[in-house]
């Protein structure tokens, strides 16, 4: 929990799709770390800070809605989180939205069309061979395949609508947005809700995080790093800044700025530390620093301007007293 979380409009966490979760564990439970943080540590957020869970619309079927869900991480009262009593309602922001549902329906329709085409070809072959009974059966199979596809599509869409309705009944705000990148999420929250300051709890990094920064999604980055304390705070700051710069992208495209007051020690080996901290050595938490950095993109269309000034030596002057 960062001290400036109390000053933001919303705190965002992600339920990543399969393949974007922890590298060593792609289970639903491991991908629910963002939900876990919002439902546990997020209790300390002020009532006016909105809790936002971002996820793909097609993953609604994996979202735990009750405490009996076997995929729910331990120690999480998800029903209390969804109810959100005494604070701003919880928000679920569905990425891709109708596009994702349309894609799922299209895939199901394509499979059904392929089955119907096979049945139609069988009927054609049977008619050409003069086997009326076989032709009739093939036609029936073709019709059954088409009806089955229609039923499948309707069932999938209805299941998604039912899950959304269950969330709404618990007091959750459900919004659908177009696009799936962090900058699309930030733009949606800014346009629709008028938010000016949004913090994104990053459950992962790597190339997707770098691309999000290069697209302008984030203006600040708060990083936890294990940095050698030899040389004092100035040395720690320089090392930490270089490490964050390397993680955020090439210097010719993005610049990281920080000052000594942006650097603070974090003691995750204390009893009251954030239990989700993963900075460990040999399985034991270690002390590290937190660095809050300003992020600026380099505008390649603007070139540095060089100004030259005419100078001349100052003549020797003597003063008599």
Coordinates of N, CA and C in Angstrom, one line a residue, residues 30-275:
X30 N -4.0 -18.4 -9.4 CA -2.8 -17.6 -9.4 C -3.1 -16.3 -10.2
X31 N -4.0 -16.3 -11.1 CA -4.3 -15.1 -11.9 C -5.3 -14.2 -11.2
X32 N -5.7 -14.6 -10.0 CA -6.6 -13.7 -9.2 C -5.9 -12.9 -8.2
X33 N -4.6 -12.7 -8.3 CA -3.8 -12.0 -7.3 C -4.3 -10.5 -7.3
X34 N -4.7 -10.0 -8.4 CA -5.2 -8.6 -8.4 C -6.5 -8.5 -7.6
X35 N -7.4 -9.4 -7.8 CA -8.7 -9.5 -7.0 C -8.4 -9.7 -5.5
X36 N -7.4 -10.5 -5.2 CA -7.0 -10.8 -3.9 C -6.5 -9.5 -3.2
X37 N -5.7 -8.7 -3.9 CA -5.2 -7.5 -3.3 C -6.3 -6.5 -3.0
X38 N -7.2 -6.3 -4.0 CA -8.3 -5.4 -3.8 C -9.2 -5.8 -2.6
X39 N -9.4 -7.1 -2.5 CA -10.3 -7.6 -1.4 C -9.7 -7.7 -0.1
X40 N -8.4 -7.6 0.0 CA -7.7 -7.7 1.3 C -7.0 -6.4 1.7
X41 N -5.9 -6.1 1.1 CA -5.2 -4.9 1.3 C -6.0 -3.6 0.9
X42 N -6.9 -3.8 -0.1 CA -7.7 -2.7 -0.6 C -8.7 -2.2 0.5
X43 N -8.9 -3.0 1.5 CA -9.8 -2.5 2.6 C -9.3 -1.3 3.3
X44 N -8.0 -1.0 3.2 CA -7.5 0.2 3.8 C -7.6 1.4 3.0
X45 N -8.1 1.2 1.7 CA -8.3 2.4 0.9 C -9.5 3.3 1.4
X46 N -9.4 4.6 1.2 CA -10.5 5.4 1.6 C -11.8 5.1 0.9
X47 N -12.9 5.4 1.5 CA -14.2 5.0 0.9 C -14.4 5.7 -0.4
X48 N -13.8 6.8 -0.7 CA -14.0 7.5 -1.9 C -13.2 7.0 -3.1
X49 N -12.2 6.1 -2.8 CA -11.4 5.6 -3.9 C -12.1 4.3 -4.5
X50 N -12.3 4.4 -5.8 CA -13.0 3.3 -6.4 C -12.1 2.1 -6.7
X51 N -12.6 0.9 -6.4 CA -11.9 -0.3 -6.7 C -12.3 -0.9 -8.0
X52 N -11.4 -1.0 -8.9 CA -11.7 -1.4 -10.3 C -11.0 -2.7 -10.7
X53 N -11.7 -3.7 -11.1 CA -11.1 -5.0 -11.6 C -11.3 -5.0 -13.1
X54 N -10.2 -5.1 -13.8 CA -10.2 -5.1 -15.3 C -10.0 -6.5 -15.7
X55 N -10.8 -7.0 -16.7 CA -10.7 -8.4 -17.2 C -11.4 -8.5 -18.5
X56 N -11.1 -9.6 -19.2 CA -11.7 -9.8 -20.5 C -13.2 -10.3 -20.3
X57 N -14.1 -9.9 -21.2 CA -15.5 -10.3 -21.0 C -15.6 -11.8 -21.1
X58 N -14.8 -12.5 -21.9 CA -14.9 -13.9 -22.0 C -14.5 -14.7 -20.8
X59 N -13.8 -14.0 -19.8 CA -13.3 -14.7 -18.6 C -14.3 -14.6 -17.5
X60 N -15.5 -14.0 -17.7 CA -16.5 -13.9 -16.6 C -16.8 -15.2 -16.0
X61 N -16.8 -16.3 -16.8 CA -17.2 -17.6 -16.2 C -16.2 -18.1 -15.2
X62 N -14.9 -17.5 -15.1 CA -13.9 -18.0 -14.2 C -13.9 -17.0 -13.0
X63 N -14.7 -16.0 -12.9 CA -14.6 -15.0 -11.9 C -15.4 -15.5 -10.6
X64 N -14.7 -15.6 -9.5 CA -15.4 -16.1 -8.3 C -16.5 -15.1 -7.8
X65 N -17.7 -15.5 -7.6 CA -18.8 -14.6 -7.1 C -19.2 -14.9 -5.7
X66 N -18.7 -16.1 -5.2 CA -19.1 -16.5 -3.8 C -17.9 -17.0 -3.1
X67 N -18.0 -17.1 -1.8 CA -16.8 -17.6 -1.0 C -16.7 -19.1 -1.1
X68 N -17.7 -19.8 -1.8 CA -17.6 -21.2 -1.9 C -16.9 -21.6 -3.2
X69 N -16.5 -20.7 -4.0 CA -15.8 -21.0 -5.2 C -14.4 -21.7 -4.9
X70 N -14.2 -22.8 -5.5 CA -12.9 -23.5 -5.2 C -11.7 -22.8 -5.7
X71 N -11.9 -21.9 -6.7 CA -10.7 -21.2 -7.3 C -10.4 -19.9 -6.5
X72 N -11.2 -19.6 -5.5 CA -10.9 -18.4 -4.8 C -9.6 -18.5 -3.9
X73 N -8.7 -17.5 -4.0 CA -7.5 -17.6 -3.1 C -7.9 -17.6 -1.6
X74 N -7.0 -18.2 -0.8 CA -7.3 -18.3 0.6 C -7.3 -16.9 1.3
X75 N -8.2 -16.8 2.2 CA -8.2 -15.6 3.0 C -9.0 -14.4 2.4
X76 N -9.7 -14.7 1.3 CA -10.4 -13.7 0.6 C -11.9 -13.8 0.8
X77 N -12.6 -12.7 1.3 CA -14.0 -12.7 1.4 C -14.5 -11.9 0.2
X78 N -14.7 -12.7 -0.9 CA -15.1 -12.0 -2.1 C -16.5 -11.5 -2.1
X79 N -17.4 -12.1 -1.3 CA -18.8 -11.6 -1.2 C -18.8 -10.2 -0.6
X80 N -18.0 -10.0 0.4 CA -17.9 -8.7 1.1 C -17.3 -7.7 0.1
X81 N -16.4 -8.1 -0.7 CA -15.8 -7.2 -1.7 C -16.8 -6.8 -2.7
X82 N -17.6 -7.7 -3.2 CA -18.5 -7.4 -4.2 C -19.6 -6.5 -3.7
X83 N -20.0 -6.7 -2.4 CA -21.1 -5.9 -1.8 C -20.6 -4.4 -1.6
X84 N -19.4 -4.3 -1.2 CA -18.8 -2.9 -1.1 C -19.5 -2.0 -0.2
X85 N -20.0 -2.4 1.0 CA -20.8 -1.6 1.8 C -19.9 -0.5 2.5
X86 N -20.5 0.7 2.6 CA -19.8 1.8 3.2 C -18.8 2.5 2.4
X87 N -18.7 2.2 1.1 CA -17.7 2.8 0.2 C -18.3 2.9 -1.2
X88 N -17.5 3.4 -2.1 CA -17.9 3.4 -3.5 C -18.1 2.0 -4.0
X89 N -19.1 1.7 -4.8 CA -19.3 0.3 -5.3 C -18.1 -0.2 -6.1
X90 N -17.9 -1.5 -6.0 CA -16.8 -2.1 -6.8 C -17.2 -2.1 -8.3
X91 N -16.2 -1.9 -9.1 CA -16.5 -1.8 -10.5 C -15.7 -2.9 -11.3
X92 N -16.4 -3.6 -12.2 CA -15.8 -4.6 -13.0 C -15.8 -4.0 -14.4
X93 N -14.7 -3.8 -15.0 CA -14.5 -3.3 -16.3 C -14.2 -4.4 -17.3
X94 N -15.1 -4.6 -18.2 CA -14.9 -5.7 -19.2 C -14.2 -5.2 -20.5
X95 N -13.0 -5.7 -20.7 CA -12.3 -5.3 -21.9 C -12.9 -6.0 -23.1
X96 N -12.7 -5.4 -24.3 CA -13.2 -6.0 -25.5 C -14.7 -5.9 -25.6
X97 N -15.4 -6.3 -24.5 CA -16.8 -6.1 -24.4 C -17.5 -7.0 -25.4
X98 N -18.4 -6.3 -26.2 CA -19.3 -7.0 -27.1 C -18.4 -7.6 -28.2
X99 N -17.2 -7.1 -28.5 CA -16.4 -7.7 -29.5 C -16.0 -9.1 -29.1
X100 N -15.7 -9.3 -27.8 CA -15.2 -10.6 -27.3 C -16.4 -11.6 -27.4
X101 N -17.6 -11.2 -27.0 CA -18.7 -12.0 -27.1 C -19.0 -12.4 -28.6
X102 N -18.9 -11.4 -29.4 CA -19.2 -11.6 -30.8 C -18.2 -12.6 -31.4
X103 N -16.9 -12.5 -31.0 CA -15.9 -13.4 -31.4 C -16.2 -14.8 -31.0
X104 N -16.6 -15.0 -29.7 CA -16.9 -16.3 -29.2 C -18.1 -16.9 -30.0
X105 N -19.1 -16.1 -30.3 CA -20.3 -16.5 -31.0 C -19.9 -16.9 -32.5
X106 N -19.0 -16.1 -33.0 CA -18.5 -16.3 -34.4 C -17.8 -17.6 -34.5
X107 N -16.9 -17.9 -33.5 CA -16.2 -19.2 -33.5 C -17.2 -20.4 -33.4
X108 N -18.2 -20.2 -32.5 CA -19.1 -21.3 -32.4 C -19.9 -21.5 -33.7
X109 N -20.3 -20.3 -34.3 CA -21.0 -20.4 -35.6 C -20.2 -21.0 -36.7
X110 N -18.9 -20.7 -36.7 CA -18.0 -21.3 -37.7 C -17.9 -22.8 -37.6
X111 N -17.8 -23.3 -36.3 CA -17.8 -24.7 -36.1 C -19.1 -25.4 -36.6
X112 N -20.2 -24.7 -36.3 CA -21.5 -25.2 -36.7 C -21.6 -25.3 -38.2
X113 N -21.2 -24.2 -38.8 CA -21.2 -24.1 -40.3 C -20.4 -25.2 -40.9
X114 N -19.3 -25.5 -40.3 CA -18.4 -26.6 -40.9 C -19.2 -28.0 -40.7
X115 N -19.8 -28.2 -39.6 CA -20.6 -29.4 -39.4 C -21.7 -29.5 -40.3
X116 N -22.4 -28.4 -40.6 CA -23.6 -28.3 -41.5 C -23.1 -28.6 -42.9
X117 N -21.9 -28.0 -43.3 CA -21.4 -28.3 -44.6 C -21.1 -29.7 -44.8
X118 N -20.5 -30.4 -43.8 CA -20.2 -31.8 -44.0 C -21.5 -32.6 -44.1
X119 N -22.5 -32.2 -43.4 CA -23.8 -32.9 -43.5 C -24.4 -32.7 -44.8
X120 N -24.3 -31.5 -45.3 CA -24.9 -31.2 -46.6 C -24.2 -31.9 -47.7
X121 N -22.9 -32.0 -47.6 CA -22.1 -32.8 -48.6 C -22.5 -34.3 -48.6
X122 N -22.7 -34.8 -47.4 CA -23.2 -36.2 -47.3 C -24.5 -36.4 -48.0
X123 N -25.4 -35.4 -47.8 CA -26.7 -35.5 -48.4 C -26.6 -35.4 -49.9
X124 N -25.8 -34.5 -50.4 CA -25.6 -34.4 -51.9 C -25.1 -35.7 -52.5
X125 N -24.1 -36.3 -51.7 CA -23.5 -37.6 -52.2 C -24.6 -38.7 -52.2
X126 N -25.4 -38.7 -51.2 CA -26.4 -39.7 -51.1 C -27.5 -39.6 -52.2
X127 N -27.8 -38.3 -52.5 CA -28.8 -38.1 -53.6 C -28.3 -38.5 -54.9
X128 N -27.0 -38.2 -55.1 CA -26.4 -38.6 -56.4 C -26.3 -40.1 -56.6
X129 N -26.2 -40.8 -55.4 CA -26.1 -42.3 -55.5 C -27.4 -42.9 -55.5
X130 N -28.5 -42.1 -55.4 CA -29.8 -42.7 -55.5 C -30.3 -43.3 -54.2
X131 N -29.6 -43.1 -53.1 CA -30.0 -43.6 -51.8 C -30.8 -42.6 -51.1
X132 N -32.2 -42.6 -51.2 CA -33.1 -41.6 -50.7 C -33.1 -41.6 -49.2
X133 N -33.0 -42.8 -48.6 CA -33.0 -42.9 -47.1 C -31.8 -42.2 -46.5
X134 N -30.6 -42.5 -47.1 CA -29.4 -41.9 -46.6 C -29.4 -40.4 -46.8
X135 N -30.0 -39.9 -48.0 CA -30.1 -38.5 -48.2 C -30.9 -37.8 -47.2
X136 N -32.1 -38.4 -46.9 CA -33.0 -37.8 -45.9 C -32.3 -37.7 -44.5
X137 N -31.5 -38.8 -44.1 CA -30.9 -38.8 -42.9 C -29.8 -37.7 -42.8
X138 N -29.1 -37.5 -43.9 CA -28.0 -36.5 -44.0 C -28.6 -35.1 -43.9
X139 N -29.8 -34.9 -44.5 CA -30.5 -33.6 -44.4 C -30.9 -33.3 -43.0
X140 N -31.4 -34.4 -42.3 CA -31.8 -34.2 -40.9 C -30.5 -33.8 -40.0
X141 N -29.4 -34.5 -40.3 CA -28.2 -34.2 -39.6 C -27.7 -32.8 -39.8
X142 N -27.9 -32.3 -41.0 CA -27.5 -30.9 -41.4 C -28.4 -29.9 -40.6
X143 N -29.7 -30.2 -40.5 CA -30.6 -29.3 -39.7 C -30.3 -29.4 -38.2
X144 N -30.0 -30.6 -37.7 CA -29.6 -30.7 -36.3 C -28.4 -29.9 -36.0
X145 N -27.4 -30.0 -36.9 CA -26.1 -29.3 -36.6 C -26.4 -27.8 -36.5
X146 N -27.2 -27.3 -37.5 CA -27.5 -25.8 -37.4 C -28.3 -25.4 -36.2
X147 N -29.2 -26.2 -35.8 CA -30.0 -25.9 -34.5 C -29.1 -26.0 -33.3
X148 N -28.2 -27.0 -33.3 CA -27.2 -27.1 -32.2 C -26.3 -25.9 -32.1
X149 N -25.9 -25.4 -33.2 CA -25.0 -24.2 -33.2 C -25.7 -23.0 -32.7
X150 N -27.0 -22.8 -33.1 CA -27.8 -21.7 -32.6 C -28.0 -21.8 -31.1
X151 N -28.3 -23.0 -30.7 CA -28.5 -23.2 -29.2 C -27.2 -22.9 -28.4
X152 N -26.1 -23.3 -29.0 CA -24.8 -23.1 -28.3 C -24.5 -21.6 -28.2
X153 N -24.7 -20.9 -29.3 CA -24.4 -19.5 -29.3 C -25.3 -18.8 -28.2
X154 N -26.6 -19.1 -28.3 CA -27.5 -18.5 -27.4 C -27.2 -18.8 -25.9
X155 N -26.8 -20.0 -25.7 CA -26.4 -20.4 -24.4 C -25.2 -19.7 -23.8
X156 N -24.2 -19.5 -24.6 CA -23.0 -18.8 -24.2 C -23.3 -17.4 -23.9
X157 N -24.0 -16.7 -24.8 CA -24.4 -15.3 -24.5 C -25.3 -15.2 -23.3
X158 N -26.2 -16.1 -23.1 CA -27.1 -16.0 -22.0 C -26.3 -16.2 -20.7
X159 N -25.4 -17.1 -20.7 CA -24.5 -17.4 -19.5 C -23.8 -16.1 -19.1
X160 N -23.2 -15.4 -20.1 CA -22.5 -14.2 -19.8 C -23.4 -13.1 -19.2
X161 N -24.6 -13.0 -19.8 CA -25.6 -12.0 -19.3 C -26.0 -12.4 -17.9
X162 N -26.1 -13.7 -17.6 CA -26.6 -14.1 -16.2 C -25.5 -13.7 -15.2
X163 N -24.2 -13.9 -15.6 CA -23.1 -13.6 -14.6 C -23.1 -12.1 -14.4
X164 N -23.2 -11.3 -15.5 CA -23.3 -9.8 -15.3 C -24.4 -9.4 -14.4
X165 N -25.6 -10.1 -14.5 CA -26.7 -9.7 -13.7 C -26.5 -10.1 -12.3
X166 N -25.8 -11.2 -12.0 CA -25.5 -11.5 -10.6 C -24.6 -10.5 -10.0
X167 N -23.6 -10.0 -10.7 CA -22.8 -8.9 -10.2 C -23.6 -7.7 -9.9
X168 N -24.4 -7.3 -10.8 CA -25.3 -6.1 -10.7 C -26.2 -6.3 -9.4
X169 N -26.7 -7.5 -9.2 CA -27.6 -7.7 -8.1 C -26.8 -7.5 -6.7
X170 N -25.5 -7.7 -6.8 CA -24.7 -7.6 -5.5 C -24.2 -6.1 -5.4
X171 N -24.6 -5.3 -6.3 CA -24.2 -3.9 -6.2 C -23.0 -3.5 -6.9
X172 N -22.5 -4.4 -7.8 CA -21.3 -4.1 -8.6 C -21.6 -3.3 -9.8
X173 N -20.8 -2.3 -10.1 CA -21.0 -1.6 -11.4 C -20.2 -2.3 -12.5
X174 N -20.9 -2.7 -13.5 CA -20.3 -3.4 -14.6 C -20.3 -2.5 -15.9
X175 N -19.1 -2.3 -16.4 CA -19.0 -1.5 -17.6 C -18.3 -2.2 -18.7
X176 N -18.7 -2.0 -19.9 CA -18.1 -2.6 -21.1 C -17.3 -1.6 -21.9
X177 N -16.1 -1.9 -22.2 CA -15.3 -0.9 -23.0 C -14.7 -1.6 -24.2
X178 N -14.4 -0.8 -25.2 CA -13.7 -1.3 -26.4 C -12.2 -1.2 -26.2
X179 N -11.5 -2.1 -26.8 CA -10.1 -2.1 -26.7 C -9.6 -3.0 -25.5
X180 N -8.3 -3.3 -25.4 CA -7.9 -4.1 -24.3 C -6.6 -3.7 -23.7
X181 N -5.9 -2.6 -24.2 CA -4.7 -2.2 -23.7 C -4.9 -1.3 -22.5
X182 N -3.8 -1.2 -21.6 CA -4.0 -0.3 -20.4 C -4.3 1.2 -20.8
X183 N -3.8 1.6 -22.0 CA -4.1 3.0 -22.3 C -5.6 3.1 -22.7
X184 N -6.2 2.1 -23.2 CA -7.7 2.1 -23.4 C -8.5 2.1 -22.1
X185 N -8.0 1.4 -21.1 CA -8.6 1.4 -19.8 C -8.5 2.8 -19.2
X186 N -7.3 3.4 -19.2 CA -7.1 4.7 -18.7 C -8.0 5.8 -19.4
X187 N -8.0 5.7 -20.7 CA -8.9 6.6 -21.5 C -10.3 6.5 -21.2
X188 N -10.8 5.2 -21.0 CA -12.2 5.0 -20.6 C -12.5 5.6 -19.3
X189 N -11.7 5.4 -18.3 CA -11.9 5.9 -16.9 C -11.9 7.4 -16.9
X190 N -11.0 8.0 -17.8 CA -10.9 9.4 -17.8 C -12.1 10.0 -18.5
X191 N -12.5 9.5 -19.6 CA -13.7 10.0 -20.4 C -15.0 9.8 -19.7
X192 N -15.2 8.6 -19.2 CA -16.5 8.2 -18.7 C -16.7 8.7 -17.3
X193 N -15.7 8.6 -16.4 CA -15.8 9.0 -15.0 C -15.1 10.3 -14.7
X194 N -14.4 10.9 -15.6 CA -13.7 12.1 -15.3 C -12.6 12.0 -14.3
X195 N -12.0 10.8 -14.2 CA -10.9 10.6 -13.3 C -9.6 11.3 -13.8
X196 N -8.9 11.9 -12.8 CA -7.6 12.5 -13.1 C -6.4 11.7 -12.6
X197 N -6.6 10.9 -11.6 CA -5.5 10.2 -11.0 C -5.9 8.7 -10.7
X198 N -5.3 7.8 -11.4 CA -5.6 6.4 -11.3 C -4.4 5.6 -11.1
X199 N -4.4 4.7 -10.1 CA -3.2 3.9 -9.8 C -3.5 2.5 -10.3
X200 N -2.5 1.9 -11.0 CA -2.7 0.5 -11.6 C -1.8 -0.4 -10.9
X201 N -2.4 -1.4 -10.1 CA -1.6 -2.4 -9.5 C -1.1 -3.4 -10.5
X202 N 0.2 -3.3 -10.9 CA 0.7 -4.2 -11.9 C 1.0 -5.6 -11.4
X203 N 0.3 -6.6 -11.9 CA 0.6 -7.9 -11.4 C 1.7 -8.6 -12.2
X204 N 2.2 -7.9 -13.2 CA 3.2 -8.4 -14.1 C 3.9 -7.3 -14.8
X205 N 5.0 -7.6 -15.5 CA 5.7 -6.6 -16.2 C 6.1 -7.1 -17.6
X206 N 7.4 -7.0 -18.0 CA 7.8 -7.5 -19.2 C 7.4 -6.6 -20.4
X207 N 7.3 -7.2 -21.6 CA 7.1 -6.4 -22.8 C 5.8 -5.7 -22.8
X208 N 4.7 -6.3 -22.2 CA 3.4 -5.7 -22.2 C 3.5 -4.4 -21.4
X209 N 4.2 -4.4 -20.2 CA 4.3 -3.2 -19.4 C 5.1 -2.1 -20.2
X210 N 6.2 -2.5 -20.9 CA 7.0 -1.5 -21.6 C 6.1 -0.9 -22.7
X211 N 5.4 -1.7 -23.5 CA 4.6 -1.2 -24.5 C 3.5 -0.2 -24.0
X212 N 3.0 -0.5 -22.8 CA 1.9 0.4 -22.2 C 2.5 1.7 -21.9
X213 N 3.8 1.7 -21.4 CA 4.4 3.0 -21.1 C 4.7 3.8 -22.4
X214 N 5.2 3.1 -23.4 CA 5.6 3.7 -24.7 C 4.3 4.3 -25.4
X215 N 3.1 3.7 -25.1 CA 1.9 4.2 -25.7 C 1.3 5.4 -24.9
X216 N 2.0 5.7 -23.7 CA 1.5 6.8 -22.9 C 0.5 6.5 -21.9
X217 N 0.4 5.2 -21.5 CA -0.7 4.9 -20.5 C -0.4 5.4 -19.1
X218 N 0.9 5.5 -18.7 CA 1.3 5.8 -17.4 C 2.3 7.0 -17.4
X219 N 2.1 7.9 -16.4 CA 3.0 9.0 -16.2 C 3.9 8.9 -15.0
X220 N 3.6 7.9 -14.2 CA 4.4 7.6 -13.0 C 4.6 6.1 -12.8
X221 N 5.7 5.8 -12.3 CA 6.0 4.4 -12.0 C 6.5 4.3 -10.6
X222 N 5.9 3.4 -9.8 CA 6.4 3.2 -8.4 C 7.0 1.7 -8.4
X223 N 8.3 1.6 -8.2 CA 8.9 0.3 -8.3 C 9.5 -0.1 -7.0
X224 N 9.5 -1.4 -6.7 CA 10.2 -2.0 -5.5 C 11.5 -2.7 -6.1
X225 N 12.6 -2.3 -5.5 CA 13.9 -2.9 -6.0 C 14.8 -3.2 -4.8
X226 N 15.5 -4.3 -4.9 CA 16.6 -4.6 -4.0 C 17.8 -4.0 -4.5
X227 N 18.3 -2.9 -3.7 CA 19.4 -2.1 -4.1 C 20.5 -2.1 -3.0
X228 N 21.7 -2.3 -3.4 CA 22.8 -2.3 -2.4 C 22.9 -0.9 -1.7
X229 N 23.0 -0.9 -0.4 CA 23.0 0.3 0.4 C 24.4 0.9 0.5
X230 N 25.4 0.2 0.0 CA 26.8 0.8 0.1 C 26.9 2.0 -0.8
X231 N 27.4 3.1 -0.2 CA 27.6 4.3 -0.9 C 26.5 5.3 -0.5
X232 N 25.5 4.9 0.3 CA 24.6 5.9 0.8 C 23.4 6.0 -0.1
X233 N 22.5 7.0 0.2 CA 21.2 7.2 -0.5 C 21.4 7.6 -1.9
X234 N 22.4 8.4 -2.2 CA 22.7 8.9 -3.5 C 23.0 7.7 -4.4
X235 N 23.8 6.8 -4.0 CA 24.2 5.6 -4.8 C 23.0 4.7 -5.0
X236 N 22.2 4.6 -3.9 CA 20.9 3.8 -4.0 C 20.0 4.4 -5.1
X237 N 19.8 5.7 -5.0 CA 19.0 6.3 -6.0 C 19.4 6.2 -7.4
X238 N 20.7 6.3 -7.7 CA 21.3 6.2 -9.0 C 21.1 4.7 -9.5
X239 N 21.4 3.7 -8.7 CA 21.2 2.4 -9.1 C 19.7 2.0 -9.4
X240 N 18.9 2.5 -8.4 CA 17.4 2.2 -8.6 C 16.9 2.9 -9.9
X241 N 17.3 4.1 -10.1 CA 16.8 4.8 -11.3 C 17.2 4.1 -12.6
X242 N 18.5 3.7 -12.6 CA 18.9 3.0 -13.8 C 18.2 1.7 -14.0
X243 N 17.9 1.0 -12.9 CA 17.1 -0.3 -13.0 C 15.7 0.0 -13.5
X244 N 15.1 1.0 -13.0 CA 13.7 1.3 -13.5 C 13.8 1.8 -15.0
X245 N 14.8 2.5 -15.3 CA 14.9 3.0 -16.7 C 15.0 1.8 -17.7
X246 N 15.8 0.8 -17.3 CA 16.0 -0.4 -18.1 C 14.7 -1.2 -18.2
X247 N 13.9 -1.2 -17.1 CA 12.6 -1.9 -17.1 C 11.5 -1.2 -17.9
X248 N 11.6 0.1 -18.1 CA 10.6 0.9 -18.7 C 10.8 1.1 -20.2
X249 N 12.0 0.8 -20.7 CA 12.2 1.0 -22.2 C 13.4 1.7 -22.5
X250 N 13.8 1.8 -23.8 CA 15.0 2.5 -24.2 C 15.0 4.0 -23.9
X251 N 16.1 4.5 -23.6 CA 16.2 6.0 -23.2 C 15.9 6.9 -24.4
X252 N 16.0 6.4 -25.6 CA 15.7 7.2 -26.8 C 14.2 7.4 -27.0
X253 N 13.4 6.6 -26.2 CA 12.0 6.6 -26.4 C 11.3 7.1 -25.1
X254 N 11.9 6.8 -23.9 CA 11.2 7.1 -22.6 C 12.3 7.5 -21.6
X255 N 12.0 8.6 -20.8 CA 13.0 9.0 -19.8 C 12.3 8.9 -18.4
X256 N 13.2 8.5 -17.5 CA 12.8 8.4 -16.1 C 13.4 9.5 -15.3
X257 N 12.7 10.1 -14.4 CA 13.2 11.2 -13.6 C 12.8 10.9 -12.1
X258 N 13.7 11.1 -11.3 CA 13.5 11.0 -9.8 C 14.4 11.8 -9.0
X259 N 14.1 12.0 -7.8 CA 14.9 12.8 -6.9 C 15.0 12.0 -5.6
X260 N 15.9 12.5 -4.7 CA 16.2 11.7 -3.5 C 14.9 11.6 -2.6
X261 N 14.0 12.6 -2.6 CA 12.8 12.4 -1.8 C 11.8 11.4 -2.4
X262 N 12.1 11.0 -3.6 CA 11.2 9.9 -4.3 C 11.7 8.5 -3.8
X263 N 12.8 8.4 -3.1 CA 13.3 7.1 -2.7 C 13.0 6.9 -1.2
X264 N 12.4 5.7 -0.9 CA 12.1 5.4 0.5 C 12.4 3.9 0.7
X265 N 12.9 3.6 1.9 CA 13.1 2.2 2.3 C 11.9 1.5 2.6
X266 N 11.8 0.2 2.2 CA 10.6 -0.6 2.5 C 11.1 -1.8 3.2
X267 N 10.5 -2.1 4.4 CA 10.9 -3.2 5.2 C 9.9 -4.4 5.1
X268 N 10.0 -5.2 4.1 CA 9.1 -6.3 3.9 C 9.4 -7.5 4.8
X269 N 10.5 -7.4 5.6 CA 10.7 -8.5 6.5 C 10.2 -8.3 7.9
X270 N 9.3 -7.2 8.0 CA 8.7 -7.0 9.3 C 7.4 -7.7 9.3
X271 N 6.8 -7.9 10.5 CA 5.6 -8.7 10.7 C 4.4 -8.1 10.1
X272 N 4.3 -6.7 10.0 CA 3.1 -6.1 9.4 C 3.3 -5.7 7.9
X273 N 4.3 -6.4 7.3 CA 4.6 -6.0 5.9 C 3.5 -6.6 4.9
X274 N 3.5 -6.1 3.7 CA 2.6 -6.6 2.7 C 2.9 -8.1 2.4
X275 N 2.0 -9.0 2.7 CA 2.2 -10.4 2.5 C 2.4 -10.8 1.1

